C-alpha positions as MATLAB code, in Angstrom:
seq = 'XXXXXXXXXXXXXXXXXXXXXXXXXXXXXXXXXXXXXXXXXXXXXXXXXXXXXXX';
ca = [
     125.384   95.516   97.474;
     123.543   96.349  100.856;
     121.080   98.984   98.905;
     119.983   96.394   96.835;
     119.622   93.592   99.977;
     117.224   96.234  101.578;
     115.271   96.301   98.193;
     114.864   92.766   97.662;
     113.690   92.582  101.259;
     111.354   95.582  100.969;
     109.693   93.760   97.877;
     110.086   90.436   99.879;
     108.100   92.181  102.545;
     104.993   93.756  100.663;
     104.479   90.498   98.861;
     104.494   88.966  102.275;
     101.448   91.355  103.738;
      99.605   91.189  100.272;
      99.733   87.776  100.689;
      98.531   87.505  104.170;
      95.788   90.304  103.603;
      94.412   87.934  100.786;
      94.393   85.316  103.138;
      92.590   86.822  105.114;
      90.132   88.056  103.175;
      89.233   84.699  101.603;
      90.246   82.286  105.011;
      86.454   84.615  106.498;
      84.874   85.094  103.030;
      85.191   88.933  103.988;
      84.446   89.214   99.822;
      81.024   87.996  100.352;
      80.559   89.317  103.523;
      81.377   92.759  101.605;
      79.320   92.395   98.736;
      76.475   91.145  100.537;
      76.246   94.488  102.325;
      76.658   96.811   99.951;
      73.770   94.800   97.896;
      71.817   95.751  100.926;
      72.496   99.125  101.456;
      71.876   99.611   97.164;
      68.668   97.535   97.777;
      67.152  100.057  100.366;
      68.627  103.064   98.390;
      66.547  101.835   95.290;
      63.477  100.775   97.279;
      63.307  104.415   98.347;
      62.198  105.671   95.200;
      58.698  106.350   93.824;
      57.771  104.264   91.222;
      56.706  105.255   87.879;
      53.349  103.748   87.261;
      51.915  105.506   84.218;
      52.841  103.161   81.755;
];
């Protein structure tokens, strides 16, 4: 009975810090935040590169 206490509360637990991570993430808008940099760092990793110009 106790083993499966400690794994209800182990699940109970996990879904707790999901949760609050996901808070988290979308209380700040961290997802934008994120994407927006990495658009910029792809942006100057493609502006590097010679262009093509013969056709």
């Amino acid at each position: 009975m106790t083993k499966t206490i400690k794994i209800i509360l182990r699940i109970i637990r996990i879904l707790a810090i999901v949760t609050g991570v996901l808070f988290v993430i979308y209380f700040w808008n961290l997802d934008q935040k994120l994407m927006a940099f990495a658009y910029t760092q792809v942006n100057k990793i493609f502006d590097r590169k010679k262009v093509d110009d013969r056709f």
